[in-house]
Amino acid sequence: MQLTRRGYGVLGVVVLAEVLALTYGARALNAVAAPAVLALVASTVQLWRTPAPTVERDHVPAAFPGDTREVSVAVDGGGVAEIEETIPEGLAAEGASAEASLPTTLTYTLTCVERGRHRLGPLEIRVRDMLGLVQRTTQSGAATRVLVYPPVYQVAGREVILQHVLERSEIERQEFDSVREYAPGDPLRDINWKSTAKSPDEIYVTQFADNRVEDDDITVAATGAAGSIDGMAAAAASVAVMALDAGLAVELRLPDAHVRLGRGEGHRQRLLAALAETDTDFTSPFKSYALDDDVLADADVVVRATGDGVSITFGADERDFEEITVSRENPLTTRGVES
């Protein structure tokens, strides 16, 4: 326990009263110092008898960079308290501190900024007595982990995977699926001239639905140089999600993780979680993040990241990742993907 500013002010009154008592007699001491000392003692006893606050946290769902989450933390106890959440780098918060009488619930908005698994908390709680003379500071509540996936971008190339990687025939050009912007590598016969005519500055192509049932699988391997791992993780996540959406089973090979073959929503979350946590320690600028040559040779899709950018290799076809990126809008943020 320690004195607040108000408490130090009262203590100063007591000291001043003692000086006056020595100068003018005990009446000044009795009239001023005694009530002040009594207030300090009463405040100390009250805070000593107040139970230590306890904290209950809700699970924070996994998110992508730029996503927001509403966080609620229930604080039980007594007295008046200043509550402040511990926000690590990689996360940002608005309204993560408050002053209230306990028990109370602190609710604030958390914004995910950087890929990784971040440690949120514990709460710093400063409990004061009712007079505000004495306070006790504690760190309460276990910290919780917040998983931030790498960004996922919309990329062109489903047909590229089907043809170049799996050596399958083209998608049957029958059932219309959607219209999107042209990306290098799209067949010219897929240009949607009607949509293109409405926007002379852009070229649009038609995507056709793939209704075939396939049991194919692919292996995605990712490697990168120091300082380029975020770009590698985003590219690998984008390719893996695209392959899952095409109905393929996906295996992921990373220098520090291996996600075995699988498909479905649960497997999507496992892939994204592995890419969220891969090589998040950037303390060494000289660290190389590489896979063995035989692992890269066995992979169907290889993601390579350097200081100059990220490349995607589909079999013998190598593309720049920026070149095949259709949109920077994340198609998963509206799906409610959680850990």
mmCIF file of C-alpha atoms in Angstrom:
data_model
loop_
_atom_site.group_PDB
_atom_site.id
_atom_site.type_symbol
_atom_site.label_atom_id
_atom_site.label_comp_id
_atom_site.label_asym_id
_atom_site.label_seq_id
_atom_site.Cartn_x
_atom_site.Cartn_y
_atom_site.Cartn_z
ATOM 1 C CA MET A 1 0.000 0.000 0.000
ATOM 2 C CA GLN A 2 1.071 3.569 -0.613
ATOM 3 C CA LEU A 3 -0.251 7.075 -0.184
ATOM 4 C CA THR A 4 -2.014 8.863 -3.030
ATOM 5 C CA ARG A 5 -1.386 12.527 -3.795
ATOM 6 C CA ARG A 6 -4.305 13.361 -1.563
ATOM 7 C CA GLY A 7 -2.827 11.145 1.127
ATOM 8 C CA TYR A 8 0.505 12.960 0.943
ATOM 9 C CA GLY A 9 -1.419 16.225 1.254
ATOM 10 C CA VAL A 10 -3.073 15.023 4.461
ATOM 11 C CA LEU A 11 0.303 13.839 5.744
ATOM 12 C CA GLY A 12 1.673 17.295 5.043
ATOM 13 C CA VAL A 13 -1.158 18.777 7.125
ATOM 14 C CA VAL A 14 -0.169 16.491 10.021
ATOM 15 C CA VAL A 15 3.474 17.555 9.803
ATOM 16 C CA LEU A 16 2.466 21.223 9.653
ATOM 17 C CA ALA A 17 0.212 20.744 12.686
ATOM 18 C CA GLU A 18 3.112 19.210 14.617
ATOM 19 C CA VAL A 19 5.236 22.252 13.828
ATOM 20 C CA LEU A 20 2.452 24.549 14.942
ATOM 21 C CA ALA A 21 1.986 22.506 18.103
ATOM 22 C CA LEU A 22 5.628 22.936 18.998
ATOM 23 C CA THR A 23 5.253 26.684 18.444
ATOM 24 C CA TYR A 24 1.818 27.501 19.831
ATOM 25 C CA GLY A 25 0.875 24.557 22.039
ATOM 26 C CA ALA A 26 -1.031 21.263 21.903
ATOM 27 C CA ARG A 27 -4.416 22.807 20.963
ATOM 28 C CA ALA A 28 -3.386 23.128 17.299
ATOM 29 C CA LEU A 29 -2.253 19.492 17.339
ATOM 30 C CA ASN A 30 -5.567 18.284 18.731
ATOM 31 C CA ALA A 31 -7.702 20.449 16.399
ATOM 32 C CA VAL A 32 -5.932 19.655 13.115
ATOM 33 C CA ALA A 33 -3.498 16.755 13.366
ATOM 34 C CA ALA A 34 -5.687 14.287 15.233
ATOM 35 C CA PRO A 35 -8.520 14.149 12.622
ATOM 36 C CA ALA A 36 -5.971 13.914 9.814
ATOM 37 C CA VAL A 37 -4.150 11.039 11.496
ATOM 38 C CA LEU A 38 -7.473 9.328 12.181
ATOM 39 C CA ALA A 39 -8.435 9.657 8.493
ATOM 40 C CA LEU A 40 -5.141 8.115 7.381
ATOM 41 C CA VAL A 41 -5.499 5.217 9.830
ATOM 42 C CA ALA A 42 -9.125 4.590 8.857
ATOM 43 C CA SER A 43 -8.263 4.634 5.144
ATOM 44 C CA THR A 44 -5.387 2.209 5.677
ATOM 45 C CA VAL A 45 -7.579 -0.213 7.661
ATOM 46 C CA GLN A 46 -10.375 -0.011 5.096
ATOM 47 C CA LEU A 47 -8.042 -0.792 2.184
ATOM 48 C CA TRP A 48 -6.337 -3.563 4.164
ATOM 49 C CA ARG A 49 -9.729 -5.212 4.753
ATOM 50 C CA THR A 50 -10.747 -4.871 1.091
ATOM 51 C CA PRO A 51 -10.242 -8.194 -0.715
ATOM 52 C CA ALA A 52 -7.793 -8.300 -3.596
ATOM 53 C CA PRO A 53 -9.552 -7.909 -6.957
ATOM 54 C CA THR A 54 -10.118 -10.939 -9.169
ATOM 55 C CA VAL A 55 -10.425 -10.967 -12.942
ATOM 56 C CA GLU A 56 -12.291 -13.156 -15.438
ATOM 57 C CA ARG A 57 -11.534 -12.931 -19.136
ATOM 58 C CA ASP A 58 -13.424 -14.092 -22.202
ATOM 59 C CA HIS A 59 -11.623 -15.832 -25.041
ATOM 60 C CA VAL A 60 -10.579 -13.446 -27.825
ATOM 61 C CA PRO A 61 -11.225 -15.049 -31.237
ATOM 62 C CA ALA A 62 -8.411 -15.170 -33.749
ATOM 63 C CA ALA A 63 -8.404 -12.384 -36.304
ATOM 64 C CA PHE A 64 -6.603 -10.872 -39.264
ATOM 65 C CA PRO A 65 -4.601 -7.629 -39.323
ATOM 66 C CA GLY A 66 -7.043 -4.731 -39.319
ATOM 67 C CA ASP A 67 -9.843 -6.706 -37.651
ATOM 68 C CA THR A 68 -11.323 -5.436 -34.401
ATOM 69 C CA ARG A 69 -12.606 -7.400 -31.432
ATOM 70 C CA GLU A 70 -14.682 -6.250 -28.470
ATOM 71 C CA VAL A 71 -12.982 -7.421 -25.280
ATOM 72 C CA SER A 72 -14.785 -7.682 -21.933
ATOM 73 C CA VAL A 73 -12.946 -8.236 -18.648
ATOM 74 C CA ALA A 74 -14.963 -8.726 -15.438
ATOM 75 C CA VAL A 75 -13.242 -7.297 -12.324
ATOM 76 C CA ASP A 76 -14.564 -8.337 -8.901
ATOM 77 C CA GLY A 77 -13.638 -6.814 -5.564
ATOM 78 C CA GLY A 78 -14.341 -3.651 -3.566
ATOM 79 C CA GLY A 79 -13.363 -0.015 -3.405
ATOM 80 C CA VAL A 80 -12.706 2.491 -6.145
ATOM 81 C CA ALA A 81 -10.168 1.356 -8.733
ATOM 82 C CA GLU A 82 -8.223 2.614 -11.726
ATOM 83 C CA ILE A 83 -8.068 -0.244 -14.229
ATOM 84 C CA GLU A 84 -5.617 -0.414 -17.121
ATOM 85 C CA GLU A 85 -5.106 -3.233 -19.597
ATOM 86 C CA THR A 86 -1.604 -4.263 -20.686
ATOM 87 C CA ILE A 87 -1.508 -3.981 -24.482
ATOM 88 C CA PRO A 88 1.516 -5.560 -26.229
ATOM 89 C CA GLU A 89 3.128 -4.444 -29.468
ATOM 90 C CA GLY A 90 1.240 -5.834 -32.431
ATOM 91 C CA LEU A 91 -2.128 -4.904 -30.923
ATOM 92 C CA ALA A 92 -3.833 -1.560 -30.389
ATOM 93 C CA ALA A 93 -6.720 -0.705 -28.072
ATOM 94 C CA GLU A 94 -9.233 2.060 -27.527
ATOM 95 C CA GLY A 95 -10.856 2.516 -24.124
ATOM 96 C CA ALA A 96 -8.606 -0.024 -22.388
ATOM 97 C CA SER A 97 -8.531 1.915 -19.100
ATOM 98 C CA ALA A 98 -11.236 3.115 -16.718
ATOM 99 C CA GLU A 99 -11.935 4.359 -13.208
ATOM 100 C CA ALA A 100 -14.902 2.697 -11.486
ATOM 101 C CA SER A 101 -16.232 1.222 -8.273
ATOM 102 C CA LEU A 102 -15.716 -2.525 -8.032
ATOM 103 C CA PRO A 103 -17.155 -4.868 -9.113
ATOM 104 C CA THR A 104 -17.279 -3.691 -12.720
ATOM 105 C CA THR A 105 -16.691 -4.831 -16.289
ATOM 106 C CA LEU A 106 -14.067 -3.212 -18.513
ATOM 107 C CA THR A 107 -15.101 -3.295 -22.163
ATOM 108 C CA TYR A 108 -12.854 -1.956 -24.897
ATOM 109 C CA THR A 109 -12.104 -2.283 -28.618
ATOM 110 C CA LEU A 110 -9.018 -4.245 -29.620
ATOM 111 C CA THR A 111 -7.469 -3.793 -33.072
ATOM 112 C CA CYS A 112 -5.163 -6.453 -34.491
ATOM 113 C CA VAL A 113 -2.138 -4.885 -36.165
ATOM 114 C CA GLU A 114 0.613 -7.450 -36.696
ATOM 115 C CA ARG A 115 0.744 -11.173 -37.410
ATOM 116 C CA GLY A 116 1.639 -13.377 -34.438
ATOM 117 C CA ARG A 117 0.453 -14.743 -31.114
ATOM 118 C CA HIS A 118 0.295 -11.813 -28.699
ATOM 119 C CA ARG A 119 0.063 -11.814 -24.899
ATOM 120 C CA LEU A 120 -2.801 -9.607 -23.707
ATOM 121 C CA GLY A 121 -2.811 -8.640 -20.026
ATOM 122 C CA PRO A 122 -2.623 -8.841 -17.080
ATOM 123 C CA LEU A 123 -4.718 -5.958 -15.783
ATOM 124 C CA GLU A 124 -3.039 -3.331 -13.618
ATOM 125 C CA ILE A 125 -5.526 -2.378 -10.895
ATOM 126 C CA ARG A 126 -4.998 0.472 -8.427
ATOM 127 C CA VAL A 127 -7.598 0.212 -5.640
ATOM 128 C CA ARG A 128 -8.197 3.256 -3.400
ATOM 129 C CA ASP A 129 -10.088 3.713 -0.167
ATOM 130 C CA MET A 130 -13.291 5.760 -0.177
ATOM 131 C CA LEU A 131 -11.422 8.931 0.875
ATOM 132 C CA GLY A 132 -8.755 8.448 -1.780
ATOM 133 C CA LEU A 133 -5.859 8.661 0.680
ATOM 134 C CA VAL A 134 -4.277 5.211 0.287
ATOM 135 C CA GLN A 135 -3.977 2.921 -2.748
ATOM 136 C CA ARG A 136 -2.823 -0.601 -3.509
ATOM 137 C CA THR A 137 -1.547 -1.606 -6.960
ATOM 138 C CA THR A 138 -1.823 -5.185 -8.173
ATOM 139 C CA GLN A 139 -1.561 -7.041 -11.452
ATOM 140 C CA SER A 140 -4.558 -9.332 -11.589
ATOM 141 C CA GLY A 141 -5.892 -11.931 -13.960
ATOM 142 C CA ALA A 142 -3.977 -14.335 -16.127
ATOM 143 C CA ALA A 143 -2.884 -13.062 -19.520
ATOM 144 C CA THR A 144 -4.632 -14.402 -22.581
ATOM 145 C CA ARG A 145 -3.214 -15.094 -26.012
ATOM 146 C CA VAL A 146 -4.532 -13.322 -29.102
ATOM 147 C CA LEU A 147 -3.755 -15.023 -32.400
ATOM 148 C CA VAL A 148 -3.439 -12.750 -35.439
ATOM 149 C CA TYR A 149 -3.349 -14.573 -38.771
ATOM 150 C CA PRO A 150 -1.328 -13.315 -41.737
ATOM 151 C CA PRO A 151 -3.361 -11.323 -44.254
ATOM 152 C CA VAL A 152 -5.048 -13.352 -46.973
ATOM 153 C CA TYR A 153 -5.371 -11.837 -50.434
ATOM 154 C CA GLN A 154 -7.489 -12.821 -53.398
ATOM 155 C CA VAL A 155 -5.254 -14.239 -56.090
ATOM 156 C CA ALA A 156 -5.793 -15.389 -59.633
ATOM 157 C CA GLY A 157 -4.641 -18.858 -60.480
ATOM 158 C CA ARG A 158 -7.151 -21.553 -59.584
ATOM 159 C CA GLU A 159 -6.938 -22.805 -63.148
ATOM 160 C CA VAL A 160 -3.158 -22.485 -63.003
ATOM 161 C CA ILE A 161 -3.067 -24.836 -60.023
ATOM 162 C CA LEU A 162 -5.442 -27.306 -61.647
ATOM 163 C CA GLN A 163 -3.544 -27.358 -64.933
ATOM 164 C CA HIS A 164 0.108 -26.772 -64.070
ATOM 165 C CA VAL A 165 0.372 -28.420 -60.653
ATOM 166 C CA LEU A 166 -2.141 -31.243 -60.861
ATOM 167 C CA GLU A 167 -1.987 -31.667 -64.643
ATOM 168 C CA ARG A 168 -5.784 -31.750 -64.813
ATOM 169 C CA SER A 169 -7.914 -30.687 -67.701
ATOM 170 C CA GLU A 170 -9.419 -27.221 -67.817
ATOM 171 C CA ILE A 171 -12.539 -26.383 -65.844
ATOM 172 C CA GLU A 172 -15.647 -27.004 -67.890
ATOM 173 C CA ARG A 173 -16.676 -23.613 -69.257
ATOM 174 C CA GLN A 174 -20.394 -24.002 -68.511
ATOM 175 C CA GLU A 175 -21.578 -22.630 -65.156
ATOM 176 C CA PHE A 176 -20.870 -18.927 -64.530
ATOM 177 C CA ASP A 177 -19.296 -18.159 -61.152
ATOM 178 C CA SER A 178 -18.198 -14.497 -61.005
ATOM 179 C CA VAL A 179 -16.451 -11.608 -62.767
ATOM 180 C CA ARG A 180 -13.135 -10.204 -61.527
ATOM 181 C CA GLU A 181 -10.272 -8.014 -62.706
ATOM 182 C CA TYR A 182 -7.836 -9.489 -65.202
ATOM 183 C CA ALA A 183 -4.518 -10.767 -63.847
ATOM 184 C CA PRO A 184 -1.427 -11.803 -65.831
ATOM 185 C CA GLY A 185 -1.800 -15.424 -66.874
ATOM 186 C CA ASP A 186 -5.574 -15.400 -67.357
ATOM 187 C CA PRO A 187 -6.686 -16.849 -70.714
ATOM 188 C CA LEU A 188 -7.678 -14.100 -73.148
ATOM 189 C CA ARG A 189 -10.780 -16.028 -74.147
ATOM 190 C CA ASP A 190 -12.111 -15.525 -70.604
ATOM 191 C CA ILE A 191 -12.272 -11.736 -71.001
ATOM 192 C CA ASN A 192 -15.762 -10.499 -70.212
ATOM 193 C CA TRP A 193 -16.182 -7.893 -72.921
ATOM 194 C CA LYS A 194 -19.495 -6.595 -71.596
ATOM 195 C CA SER A 195 -18.038 -5.713 -68.184
ATOM 196 C CA THR A 196 -14.811 -4.451 -69.735
ATOM 197 C CA ALA A 197 -16.721 -2.086 -72.021
ATOM 198 C CA LYS A 198 -18.362 -0.447 -68.995
ATOM 199 C CA SER A 199 -14.967 0.330 -67.471
ATOM 200 C CA PRO A 200 -12.417 1.225 -70.165
ATOM 201 C CA ASP A 201 -9.583 1.516 -67.622
ATOM 202 C CA GLU A 202 -9.952 -2.078 -66.417
ATOM 203 C CA ILE A 203 -10.162 -5.507 -68.020
ATOM 204 C CA TYR A 204 -12.473 -8.108 -66.490
ATOM 205 C CA VAL A 205 -12.534 -11.874 -66.916
ATOM 206 C CA THR A 206 -15.205 -14.474 -66.264
ATOM 207 C CA GLN A 207 -14.666 -17.224 -63.695
ATOM 208 C CA PHE A 208 -16.468 -20.524 -64.148
ATOM 209 C CA ALA A 209 -17.575 -22.801 -61.332
ATOM 210 C CA ASP A 210 -15.701 -26.059 -60.866
ATOM 211 C CA ASN A 211 -18.332 -28.628 -59.903
ATOM 212 C CA ARG A 212 -16.151 -31.705 -60.213
ATOM 213 C CA VAL A 213 -15.459 -33.885 -57.196
ATOM 214 C CA GLU A 214 -11.720 -34.379 -56.862
ATOM 215 C CA ASP A 215 -9.484 -36.144 -54.380
ATOM 216 C CA ASP A 216 -6.329 -34.260 -55.332
ATOM 217 C CA ASP A 217 -3.916 -32.766 -52.859
ATOM 218 C CA ILE A 218 -1.012 -30.339 -52.977
ATOM 219 C CA THR A 219 1.958 -29.502 -50.785
ATOM 220 C CA VAL A 220 2.837 -25.868 -50.201
ATOM 221 C CA ALA A 221 6.376 -25.106 -49.018
ATOM 222 C CA ALA A 222 7.464 -21.646 -47.890
ATOM 223 C CA THR A 223 10.893 -20.186 -47.299
ATOM 224 C CA GLY A 224 12.197 -16.664 -46.834
ATOM 225 C CA ALA A 225 15.102 -14.400 -46.030
ATOM 226 C CA ALA A 226 15.408 -12.379 -42.845
ATOM 227 C CA GLY A 227 12.950 -9.513 -42.741
ATOM 228 C CA SER A 228 10.663 -10.977 -45.406
ATOM 229 C CA ILE A 229 8.730 -13.546 -43.368
ATOM 230 C CA ASP A 230 5.547 -11.488 -43.149
ATOM 231 C CA GLY A 231 5.326 -11.368 -46.933
ATOM 232 C CA MET A 232 6.065 -15.085 -47.150
ATOM 233 C CA ALA A 233 3.336 -15.916 -44.627
ATOM 234 C CA ALA A 234 0.753 -13.771 -46.452
ATOM 235 C CA ALA A 235 1.540 -15.353 -49.814
ATOM 236 C CA ALA A 236 1.519 -18.904 -48.443
ATOM 237 C CA ALA A 237 -1.770 -18.267 -46.641
ATOM 238 C CA SER A 238 -3.350 -16.828 -49.796
ATOM 239 C CA VAL A 239 -2.297 -19.807 -51.912
ATOM 240 C CA ALA A 240 -3.343 -22.356 -49.281
ATOM 241 C CA VAL A 241 -6.779 -20.785 -48.845
ATOM 242 C CA MET A 242 -7.247 -20.621 -52.610
ATOM 243 C CA ALA A 243 -6.386 -24.339 -52.901
ATOM 244 C CA LEU A 244 -8.787 -25.260 -50.086
ATOM 245 C CA ASP A 245 -11.532 -23.255 -51.781
ATOM 246 C CA ALA A 246 -10.834 -25.253 -54.955
ATOM 247 C CA GLY A 247 -11.613 -28.452 -53.021
ATOM 248 C CA LEU A 248 -8.013 -29.637 -52.660
ATOM 249 C CA ALA A 249 -6.378 -31.139 -49.606
ATOM 250 C CA VAL A 250 -3.383 -29.025 -48.554
ATOM 251 C CA GLU A 251 -0.139 -29.850 -46.741
ATOM 252 C CA LEU A 252 2.082 -27.021 -45.467
ATOM 253 C CA ARG A 253 5.835 -27.239 -44.943
ATOM 254 C CA LEU A 254 7.660 -24.490 -43.050
ATOM 255 C CA PRO A 255 11.169 -24.470 -41.564
ATOM 256 C CA ASP A 256 9.686 -24.491 -38.053
ATOM 257 C CA ALA A 257 6.309 -26.200 -38.611
ATOM 258 C CA HIS A 258 4.626 -28.952 -40.568
ATOM 259 C CA VAL A 259 0.849 -29.111 -41.053
ATOM 260 C CA ARG A 260 -0.124 -32.471 -42.455
ATOM 261 C CA LEU A 261 -2.536 -33.018 -45.306
ATOM 262 C CA GLY A 262 -6.138 -32.028 -44.676
ATOM 263 C CA ARG A 263 -9.136 -30.084 -45.878
ATOM 264 C CA GLY A 264 -12.134 -28.277 -44.427
ATOM 265 C CA GLU A 265 -12.624 -25.311 -42.109
ATOM 266 C CA GLY A 266 -10.734 -26.837 -39.178
ATOM 267 C CA HIS A 267 -7.731 -27.483 -41.400
ATOM 268 C CA ARG A 268 -7.917 -23.914 -42.719
ATOM 269 C CA GLN A 269 -7.575 -22.631 -39.158
ATOM 270 C CA ARG A 270 -4.607 -24.935 -38.488
ATOM 271 C CA LEU A 271 -2.828 -23.665 -41.596
ATOM 272 C CA LEU A 272 -3.463 -20.024 -40.724
ATOM 273 C CA ALA A 273 -2.380 -20.583 -37.101
ATOM 274 C CA ALA A 274 0.922 -22.133 -38.208
ATOM 275 C CA LEU A 275 1.574 -19.203 -40.544
ATOM 276 C CA ALA A 276 0.605 -16.731 -37.810
ATOM 277 C CA GLU A 277 3.310 -18.015 -35.492
ATOM 278 C CA THR A 278 6.040 -18.939 -37.935
ATOM 279 C CA ASP A 279 9.322 -17.173 -37.150
ATOM 280 C CA THR A 280 7.870 -14.245 -35.186
ATOM 281 C CA ASP A 281 11.256 -13.703 -33.476
ATOM 282 C CA PHE A 282 13.008 -10.986 -35.471
ATOM 283 C CA THR A 283 15.830 -10.380 -32.987
ATOM 284 C CA SER A 284 18.447 -11.570 -35.456
ATOM 285 C CA PRO A 285 18.581 -9.652 -38.742
ATOM 286 C CA PHE A 286 20.965 -12.268 -40.121
ATOM 287 C CA LYS A 287 18.630 -15.221 -39.634
ATOM 288 C CA SER A 288 17.885 -17.254 -42.737
ATOM 289 C CA TYR A 289 14.566 -19.057 -42.928
ATOM 290 C CA ALA A 290 15.113 -21.956 -45.309
ATOM 291 C CA LEU A 291 13.963 -25.488 -46.085
ATOM 292 C CA ASP A 292 16.045 -28.380 -47.341
ATOM 293 C CA ASP A 293 16.339 -28.649 -51.099
ATOM 294 C CA ASP A 294 14.654 -32.066 -51.164
ATOM 295 C CA VAL A 295 11.600 -30.638 -49.338
ATOM 296 C CA LEU A 296 11.340 -27.836 -51.887
ATOM 297 C CA ALA A 297 11.750 -30.301 -54.738
ATOM 298 C CA ASP A 298 8.870 -32.448 -53.464
ATOM 299 C CA ALA A 299 6.511 -29.497 -52.988
ATOM 300 C CA ASP A 300 3.858 -28.699 -55.589
ATOM 301 C CA VAL A 301 3.854 -24.983 -54.764
ATOM 302 C CA VAL A 302 6.905 -23.136 -53.428
ATOM 303 C CA VAL A 303 6.735 -19.677 -51.891
ATOM 304 C CA ARG A 304 10.062 -17.809 -51.781
ATOM 305 C CA ALA A 305 10.428 -14.428 -50.075
ATOM 306 C CA THR A 306 13.437 -12.132 -50.375
ATOM 307 C CA GLY A 307 14.092 -8.472 -49.862
ATOM 308 C CA ASP A 308 13.028 -7.910 -53.477
ATOM 309 C CA GLY A 309 9.600 -9.508 -53.115
ATOM 310 C CA VAL A 310 7.764 -12.825 -53.047
ATOM 311 C CA SER A 311 7.612 -15.385 -55.845
ATOM 312 C CA ILE A 312 5.253 -18.324 -56.297
ATOM 313 C CA THR A 313 6.388 -21.420 -58.193
ATOM 314 C CA PHE A 314 3.659 -23.726 -59.577
ATOM 315 C CA GLY A 315 5.602 -26.665 -60.910
ATOM 316 C CA ALA A 316 7.774 -25.133 -63.645
ATOM 317 C CA ASP A 317 5.804 -21.868 -63.766
ATOM 318 C CA GLU A 318 7.170 -19.062 -61.536
ATOM 319 C CA ARG A 319 5.157 -15.892 -60.910
ATOM 320 C CA ASP A 320 5.630 -12.769 -58.850
ATOM 321 C CA PHE A 321 3.058 -12.795 -56.043
ATOM 322 C CA GLU A 322 2.119 -9.160 -56.632
ATOM 323 C CA GLU A 323 1.506 -10.050 -60.253
ATOM 324 C CA ILE A 324 -1.191 -12.615 -59.485
ATOM 325 C CA THR A 325 -2.805 -10.690 -56.629
ATOM 326 C CA VAL A 326 -6.305 -9.684 -57.722
ATOM 327 C CA SER A 327 -7.373 -7.836 -54.568
ATOM 328 C CA ARG A 328 -5.950 -6.863 -51.193
ATOM 329 C CA GLU A 329 -9.371 -7.329 -49.631
ATOM 330 C CA ASN A 330 -9.368 -10.337 -47.336
ATOM 331 C CA PRO A 331 -12.117 -12.777 -48.393
ATOM 332 C CA LEU A 332 -12.121 -14.472 -44.971
ATOM 333 C CA THR A 333 -12.871 -11.531 -42.686
ATOM 334 C CA THR A 334 -16.587 -11.878 -43.403
ATOM 335 C CA ARG A 335 -16.578 -15.625 -42.754
ATOM 336 C CA GLY A 336 -15.937 -15.395 -39.022
ATOM 337 C CA VAL A 337 -12.833 -17.570 -39.061
ATOM 338 C CA GLU A 338 -11.823 -18.232 -35.435
ATOM 339 C CA SER A 339 -9.160 -20.220 -33.664
#
